[in-house]
mmCIF file of C-alpha atoms in Angstrom:
data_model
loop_
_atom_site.group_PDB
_atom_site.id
_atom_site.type_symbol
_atom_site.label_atom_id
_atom_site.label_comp_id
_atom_site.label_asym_id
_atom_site.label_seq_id
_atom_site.Cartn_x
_atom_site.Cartn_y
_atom_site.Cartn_z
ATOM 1 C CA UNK W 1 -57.723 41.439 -33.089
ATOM 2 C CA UNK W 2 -60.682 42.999 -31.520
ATOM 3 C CA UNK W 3 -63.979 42.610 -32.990
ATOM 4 C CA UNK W 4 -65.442 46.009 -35.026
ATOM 5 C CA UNK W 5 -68.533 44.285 -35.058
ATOM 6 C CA UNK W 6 -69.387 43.735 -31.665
ATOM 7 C CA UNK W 7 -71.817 45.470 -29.481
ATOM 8 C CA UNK W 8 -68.415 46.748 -27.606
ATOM 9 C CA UNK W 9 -65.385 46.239 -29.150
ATOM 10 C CA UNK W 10 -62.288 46.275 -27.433
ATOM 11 C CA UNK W 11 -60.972 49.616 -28.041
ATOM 12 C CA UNK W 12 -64.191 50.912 -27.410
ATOM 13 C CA UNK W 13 -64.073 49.839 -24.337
ATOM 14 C CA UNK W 14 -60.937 51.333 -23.302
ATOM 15 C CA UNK W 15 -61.786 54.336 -24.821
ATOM 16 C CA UNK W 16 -65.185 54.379 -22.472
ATOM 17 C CA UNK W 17 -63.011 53.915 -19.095
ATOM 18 C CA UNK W 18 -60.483 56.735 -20.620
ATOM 19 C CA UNK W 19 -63.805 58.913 -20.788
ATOM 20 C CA UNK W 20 -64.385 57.661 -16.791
ATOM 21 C CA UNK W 21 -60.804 58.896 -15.890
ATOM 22 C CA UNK W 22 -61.066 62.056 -17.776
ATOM 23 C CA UNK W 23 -64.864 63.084 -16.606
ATOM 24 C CA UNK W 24 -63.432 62.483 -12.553
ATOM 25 C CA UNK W 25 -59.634 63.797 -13.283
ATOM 26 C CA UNK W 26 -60.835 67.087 -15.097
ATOM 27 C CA UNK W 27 -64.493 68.108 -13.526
ATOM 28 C CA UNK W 28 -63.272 67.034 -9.750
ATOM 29 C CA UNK W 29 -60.482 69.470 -10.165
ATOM 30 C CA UNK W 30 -62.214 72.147 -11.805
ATOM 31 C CA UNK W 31 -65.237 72.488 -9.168
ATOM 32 C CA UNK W 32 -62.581 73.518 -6.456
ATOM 33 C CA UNK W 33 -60.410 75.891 -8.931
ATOM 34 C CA UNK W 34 -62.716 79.004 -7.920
ATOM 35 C CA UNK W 35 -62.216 78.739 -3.888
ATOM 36 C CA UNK W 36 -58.940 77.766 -4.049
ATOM 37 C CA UNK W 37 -57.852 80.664 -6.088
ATOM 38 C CA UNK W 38 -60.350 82.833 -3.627
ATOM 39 C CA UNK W 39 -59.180 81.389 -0.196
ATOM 40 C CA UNK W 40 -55.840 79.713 -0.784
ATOM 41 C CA UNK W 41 -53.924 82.482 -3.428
ATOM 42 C CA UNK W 42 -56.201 85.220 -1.953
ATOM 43 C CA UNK W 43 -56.675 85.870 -5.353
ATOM 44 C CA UNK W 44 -59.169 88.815 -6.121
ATOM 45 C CA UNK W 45 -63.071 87.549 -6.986
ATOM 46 C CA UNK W 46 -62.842 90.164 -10.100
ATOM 47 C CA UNK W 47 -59.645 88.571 -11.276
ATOM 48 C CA UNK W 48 -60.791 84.794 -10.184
ATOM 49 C CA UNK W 49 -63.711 85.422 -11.792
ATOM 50 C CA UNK W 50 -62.342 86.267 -15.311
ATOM 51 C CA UNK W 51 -59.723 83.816 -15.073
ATOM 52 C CA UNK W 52 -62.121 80.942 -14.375
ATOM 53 C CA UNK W 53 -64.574 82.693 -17.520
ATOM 54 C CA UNK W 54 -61.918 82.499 -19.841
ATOM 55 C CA UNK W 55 -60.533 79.055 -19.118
ATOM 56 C CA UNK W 56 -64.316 77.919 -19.162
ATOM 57 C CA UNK W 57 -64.776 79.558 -22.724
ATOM 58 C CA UNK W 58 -61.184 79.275 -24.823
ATOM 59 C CA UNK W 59 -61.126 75.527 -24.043
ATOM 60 C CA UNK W 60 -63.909 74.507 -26.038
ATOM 61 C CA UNK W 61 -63.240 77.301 -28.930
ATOM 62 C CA UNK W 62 -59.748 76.002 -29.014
ATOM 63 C CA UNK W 63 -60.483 72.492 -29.310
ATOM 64 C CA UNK W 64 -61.830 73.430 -33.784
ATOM 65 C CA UNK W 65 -58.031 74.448 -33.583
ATOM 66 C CA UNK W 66 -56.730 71.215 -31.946
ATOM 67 C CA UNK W 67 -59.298 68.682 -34.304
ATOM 68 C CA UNK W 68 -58.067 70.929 -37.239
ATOM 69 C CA UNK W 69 -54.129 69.902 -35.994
ATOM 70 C CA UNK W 70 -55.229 66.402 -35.671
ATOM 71 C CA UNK W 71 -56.482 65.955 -39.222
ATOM 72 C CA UNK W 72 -54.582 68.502 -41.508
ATOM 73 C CA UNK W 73 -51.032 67.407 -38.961
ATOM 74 C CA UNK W 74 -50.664 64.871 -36.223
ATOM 75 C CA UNK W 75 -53.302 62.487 -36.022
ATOM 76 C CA UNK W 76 -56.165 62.062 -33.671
ATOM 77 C CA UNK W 77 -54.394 59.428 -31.523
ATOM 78 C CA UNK W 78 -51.223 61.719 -31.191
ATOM 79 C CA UNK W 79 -53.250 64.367 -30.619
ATOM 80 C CA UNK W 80 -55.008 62.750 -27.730
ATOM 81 C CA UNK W 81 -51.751 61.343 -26.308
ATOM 82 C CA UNK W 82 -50.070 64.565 -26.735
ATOM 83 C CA UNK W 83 -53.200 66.306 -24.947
ATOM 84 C CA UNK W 84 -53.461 63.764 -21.853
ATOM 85 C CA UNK W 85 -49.520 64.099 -21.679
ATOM 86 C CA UNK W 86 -49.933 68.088 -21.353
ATOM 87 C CA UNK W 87 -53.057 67.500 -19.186
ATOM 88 C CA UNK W 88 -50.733 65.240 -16.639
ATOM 89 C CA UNK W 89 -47.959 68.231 -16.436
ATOM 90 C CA UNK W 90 -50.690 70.637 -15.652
ATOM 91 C CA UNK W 91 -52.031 68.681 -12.748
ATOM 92 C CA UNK W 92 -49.476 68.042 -11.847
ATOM 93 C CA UNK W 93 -47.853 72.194 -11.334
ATOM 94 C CA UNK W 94 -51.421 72.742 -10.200
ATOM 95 C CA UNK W 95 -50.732 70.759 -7.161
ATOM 96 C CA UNK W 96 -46.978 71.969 -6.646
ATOM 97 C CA UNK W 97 -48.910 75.282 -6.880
ATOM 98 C CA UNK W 98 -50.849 74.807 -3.893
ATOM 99 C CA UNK W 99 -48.571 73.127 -2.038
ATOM 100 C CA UNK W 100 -46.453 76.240 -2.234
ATOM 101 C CA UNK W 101 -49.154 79.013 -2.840
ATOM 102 C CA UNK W 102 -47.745 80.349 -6.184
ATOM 103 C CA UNK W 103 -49.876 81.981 -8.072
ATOM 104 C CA UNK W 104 -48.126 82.496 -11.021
ATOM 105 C CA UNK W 105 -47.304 78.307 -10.938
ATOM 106 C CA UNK W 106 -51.250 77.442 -10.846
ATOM 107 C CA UNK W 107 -51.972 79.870 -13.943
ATOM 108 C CA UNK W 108 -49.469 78.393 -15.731
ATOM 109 C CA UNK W 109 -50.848 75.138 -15.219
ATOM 110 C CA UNK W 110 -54.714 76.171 -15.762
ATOM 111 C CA UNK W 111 -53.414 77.035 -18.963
ATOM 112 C CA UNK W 112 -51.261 73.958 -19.642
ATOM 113 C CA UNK W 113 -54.510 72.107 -18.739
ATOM 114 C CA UNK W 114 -57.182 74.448 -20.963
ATOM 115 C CA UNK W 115 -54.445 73.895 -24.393
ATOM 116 C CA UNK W 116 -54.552 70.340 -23.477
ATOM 117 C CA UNK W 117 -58.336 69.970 -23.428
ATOM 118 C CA UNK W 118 -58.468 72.015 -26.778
ATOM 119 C CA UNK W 119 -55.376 69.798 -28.380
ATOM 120 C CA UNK W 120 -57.351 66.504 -27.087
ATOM 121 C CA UNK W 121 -60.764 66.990 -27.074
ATOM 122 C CA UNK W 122 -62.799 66.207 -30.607
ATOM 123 C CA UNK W 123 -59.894 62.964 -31.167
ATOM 124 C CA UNK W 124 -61.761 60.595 -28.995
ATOM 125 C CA UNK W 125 -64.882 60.373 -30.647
ATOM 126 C CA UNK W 126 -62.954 59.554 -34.323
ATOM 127 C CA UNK W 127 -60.906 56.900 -32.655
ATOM 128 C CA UNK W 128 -64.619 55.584 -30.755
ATOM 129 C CA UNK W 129 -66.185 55.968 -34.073
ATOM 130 C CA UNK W 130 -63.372 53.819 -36.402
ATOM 131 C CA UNK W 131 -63.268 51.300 -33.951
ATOM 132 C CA UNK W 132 -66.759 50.044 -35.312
ATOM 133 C CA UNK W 133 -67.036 49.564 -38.757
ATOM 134 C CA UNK W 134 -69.459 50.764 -41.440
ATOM 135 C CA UNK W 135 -72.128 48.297 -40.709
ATOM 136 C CA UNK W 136 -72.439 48.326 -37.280
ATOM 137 C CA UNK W 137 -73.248 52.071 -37.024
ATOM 138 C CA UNK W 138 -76.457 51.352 -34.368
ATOM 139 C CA UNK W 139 -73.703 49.569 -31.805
ATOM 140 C CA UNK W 140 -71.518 52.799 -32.528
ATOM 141 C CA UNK W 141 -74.570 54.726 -31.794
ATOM 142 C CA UNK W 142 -75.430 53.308 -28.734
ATOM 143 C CA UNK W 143 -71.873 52.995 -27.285
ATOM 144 C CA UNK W 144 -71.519 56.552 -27.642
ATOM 145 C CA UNK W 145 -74.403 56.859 -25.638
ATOM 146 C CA UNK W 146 -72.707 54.435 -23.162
ATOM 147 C CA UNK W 147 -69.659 56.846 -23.485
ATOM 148 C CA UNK W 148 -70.912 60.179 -22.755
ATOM 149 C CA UNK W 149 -73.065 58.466 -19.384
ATOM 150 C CA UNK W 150 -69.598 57.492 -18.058
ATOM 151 C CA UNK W 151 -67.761 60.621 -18.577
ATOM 152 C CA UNK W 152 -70.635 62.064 -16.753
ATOM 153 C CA UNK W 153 -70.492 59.644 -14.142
ATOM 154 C CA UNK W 154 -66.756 60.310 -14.023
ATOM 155 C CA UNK W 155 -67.468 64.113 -13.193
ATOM 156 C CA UNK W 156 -70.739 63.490 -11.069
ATOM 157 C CA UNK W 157 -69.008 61.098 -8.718
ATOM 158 C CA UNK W 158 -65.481 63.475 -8.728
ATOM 159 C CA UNK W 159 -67.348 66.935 -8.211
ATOM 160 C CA UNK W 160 -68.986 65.352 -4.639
ATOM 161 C CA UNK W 161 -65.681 63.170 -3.882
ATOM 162 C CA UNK W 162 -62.815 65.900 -4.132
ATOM 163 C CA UNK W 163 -64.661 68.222 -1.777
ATOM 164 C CA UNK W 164 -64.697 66.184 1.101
ATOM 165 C CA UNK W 165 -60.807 64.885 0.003
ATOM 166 C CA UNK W 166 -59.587 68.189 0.839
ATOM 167 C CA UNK W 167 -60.131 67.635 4.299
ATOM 168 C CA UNK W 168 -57.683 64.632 4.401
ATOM 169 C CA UNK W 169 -55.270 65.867 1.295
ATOM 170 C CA UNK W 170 -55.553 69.723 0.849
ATOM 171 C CA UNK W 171 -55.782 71.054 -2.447
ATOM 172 C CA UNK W 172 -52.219 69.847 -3.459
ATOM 173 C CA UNK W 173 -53.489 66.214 -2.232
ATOM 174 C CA UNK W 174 -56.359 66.422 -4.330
ATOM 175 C CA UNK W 175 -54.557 67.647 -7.694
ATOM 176 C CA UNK W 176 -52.517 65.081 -7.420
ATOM 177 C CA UNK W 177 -55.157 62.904 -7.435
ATOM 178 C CA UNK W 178 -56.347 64.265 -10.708
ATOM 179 C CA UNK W 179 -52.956 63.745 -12.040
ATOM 180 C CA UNK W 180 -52.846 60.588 -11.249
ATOM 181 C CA UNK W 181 -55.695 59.350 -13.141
ATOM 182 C CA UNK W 182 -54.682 61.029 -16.392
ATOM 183 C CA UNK W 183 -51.453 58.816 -15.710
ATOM 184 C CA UNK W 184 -53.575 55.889 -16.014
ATOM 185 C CA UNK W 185 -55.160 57.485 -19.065
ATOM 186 C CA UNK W 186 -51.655 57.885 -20.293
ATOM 187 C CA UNK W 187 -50.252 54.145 -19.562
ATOM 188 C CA UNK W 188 -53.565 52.702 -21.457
ATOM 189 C CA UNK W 189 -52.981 54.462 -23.977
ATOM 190 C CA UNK W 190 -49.636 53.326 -24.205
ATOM 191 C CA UNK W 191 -49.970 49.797 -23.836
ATOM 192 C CA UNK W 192 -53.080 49.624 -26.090
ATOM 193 C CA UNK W 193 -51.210 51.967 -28.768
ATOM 194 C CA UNK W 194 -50.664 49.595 -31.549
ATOM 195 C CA UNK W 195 -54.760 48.892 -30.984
ATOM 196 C CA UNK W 196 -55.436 53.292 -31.122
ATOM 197 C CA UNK W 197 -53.418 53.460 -33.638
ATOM 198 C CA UNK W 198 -55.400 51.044 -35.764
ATOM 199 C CA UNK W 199 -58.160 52.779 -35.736
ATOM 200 C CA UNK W 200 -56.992 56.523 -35.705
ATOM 201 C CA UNK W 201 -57.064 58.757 -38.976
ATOM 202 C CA UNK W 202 -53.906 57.943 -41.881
ATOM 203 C CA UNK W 203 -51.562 60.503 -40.398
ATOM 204 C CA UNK W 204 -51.408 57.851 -37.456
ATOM 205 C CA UNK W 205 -50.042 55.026 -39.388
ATOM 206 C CA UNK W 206 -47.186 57.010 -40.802
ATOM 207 C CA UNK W 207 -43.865 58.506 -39.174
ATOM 208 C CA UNK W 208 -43.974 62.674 -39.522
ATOM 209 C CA UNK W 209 -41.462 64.798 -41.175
ATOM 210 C CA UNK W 210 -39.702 66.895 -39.045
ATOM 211 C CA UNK W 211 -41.021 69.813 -40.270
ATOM 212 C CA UNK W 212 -44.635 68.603 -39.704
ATOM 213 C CA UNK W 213 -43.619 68.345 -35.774
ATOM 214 C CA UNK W 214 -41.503 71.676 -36.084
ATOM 215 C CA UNK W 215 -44.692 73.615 -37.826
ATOM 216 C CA UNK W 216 -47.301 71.862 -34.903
ATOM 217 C CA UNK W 217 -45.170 72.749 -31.798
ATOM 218 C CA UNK W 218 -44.752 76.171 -33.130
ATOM 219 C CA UNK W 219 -48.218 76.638 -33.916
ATOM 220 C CA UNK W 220 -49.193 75.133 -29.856
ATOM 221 C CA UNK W 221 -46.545 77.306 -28.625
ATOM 222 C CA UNK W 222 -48.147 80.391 -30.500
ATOM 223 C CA UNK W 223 -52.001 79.736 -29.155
ATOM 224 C CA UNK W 224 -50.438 78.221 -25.714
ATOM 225 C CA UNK W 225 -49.005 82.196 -25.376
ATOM 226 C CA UNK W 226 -52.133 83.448 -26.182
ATOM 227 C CA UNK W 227 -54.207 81.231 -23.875
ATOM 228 C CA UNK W 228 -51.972 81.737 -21.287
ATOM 229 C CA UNK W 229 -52.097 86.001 -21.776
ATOM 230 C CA UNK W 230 -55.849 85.738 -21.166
ATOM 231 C CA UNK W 231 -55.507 83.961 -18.036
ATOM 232 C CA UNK W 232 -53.043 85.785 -16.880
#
């Protein structure tokens, strides 16, 4: 069992290296979105322009929509592994995209990967937080700290690296890259699920009625449509 009262307890610290993997998988691919769209799709700079605005802007709006799914529907751990699950299928059509210049393909998948960062992205920091307990609220402090200097990290050290990966991987190369490391995310969070599940919210620890999951992926469908329609 890991230890809530440690400086760094176990989970914590697999949630920190999911933040690493996240910070280099989503940052490293957005910095090259814009000139790929421009030079690769020969996209238009008005339309690129928009495109990259709103997929900037509805991710974080949508993510009070995807905390408000994780606590009134799902669960925060569902909801992240839901999210990173959605994030990997969006890198990974980004990079079939490229590889065969469709347009239509790489929205799709900005859009796969803006719903996913809404769905995903409050959950992390309520499983960080109940994997300390009450009285060791300074650690929790501090570790967040800890957590939020490696996500930037993560996208510091991705935003230089990709760049210069294009030269030896092209765009498609590099996407898949990004997918990649949200598969790691994915098998950690598999393997350590009994652990995430410990210390996620009570909708967790119980099995969902099939209306529950009926009512959620009708309601993602709904603001996926919409997301999408902006991008578009």
């Amino acid at each position: 069992m890991q230890d809530h009262n440690s400086r760094f307890p176990t989970i914590a610290k697999i949630l920190i290296l999911r933040q690493f993997l996240w910070g280099a998988a989503f940052y490293g691919a957005f910095v090259l979105l814009t000139k790929f769209f421009l030079n690769d799709l020969n996209y238009s700079e008005t339309d690129t322009i928009m495109m990259m605005g709103a997929f900037g802007a509805v991710g974080p709006v949508f993510s009070a929509v995807g905390g408000f799914l994780a606590d009134k529907f799902i669960g925060a751990f569902r909801a992240v592994y839901i999210g990173y699950a959605t994030y990997l299928v969006g890198f990974l059509l980004l990079g079939i995209g490229a590889s065969q210049l469709n347009v239509p393909m790489s929205i799709l998948a900005i859009a796969l990967i803006g719903f996913a960062r809404g769905l995903s992205a409050t959950c992390p920091t309520v499983l960080f937080g109940n994997s300390y307990s009450e009285t060791n609220r300074e650690a929790f402090q501090q570790g967040l700290t800890v957590n939020y200097s490696i996500n930037n990290l993560g996208s510091f050290s991705a935003k230089y690296l990709f760049p210069f990966l294009i030269t030896y991987l092209a765009y498609q190369g590099v996407f898949f890259v990004s997918a990649i490391l949200m598969a790691l995310n994915l098998l950690m969070f598999y393997k350590y699920r009994k652990e995430l599940v410990s210390v996620g919210n009570d909708l967790d620890k119980a099995p969902l009625s099939l209306k529950t999951w009926i009512m959620f992926f009708a309601g993602s469908a709904e603001q996926f449509s919409r997301f999408f329609g902006l991008l578009a």
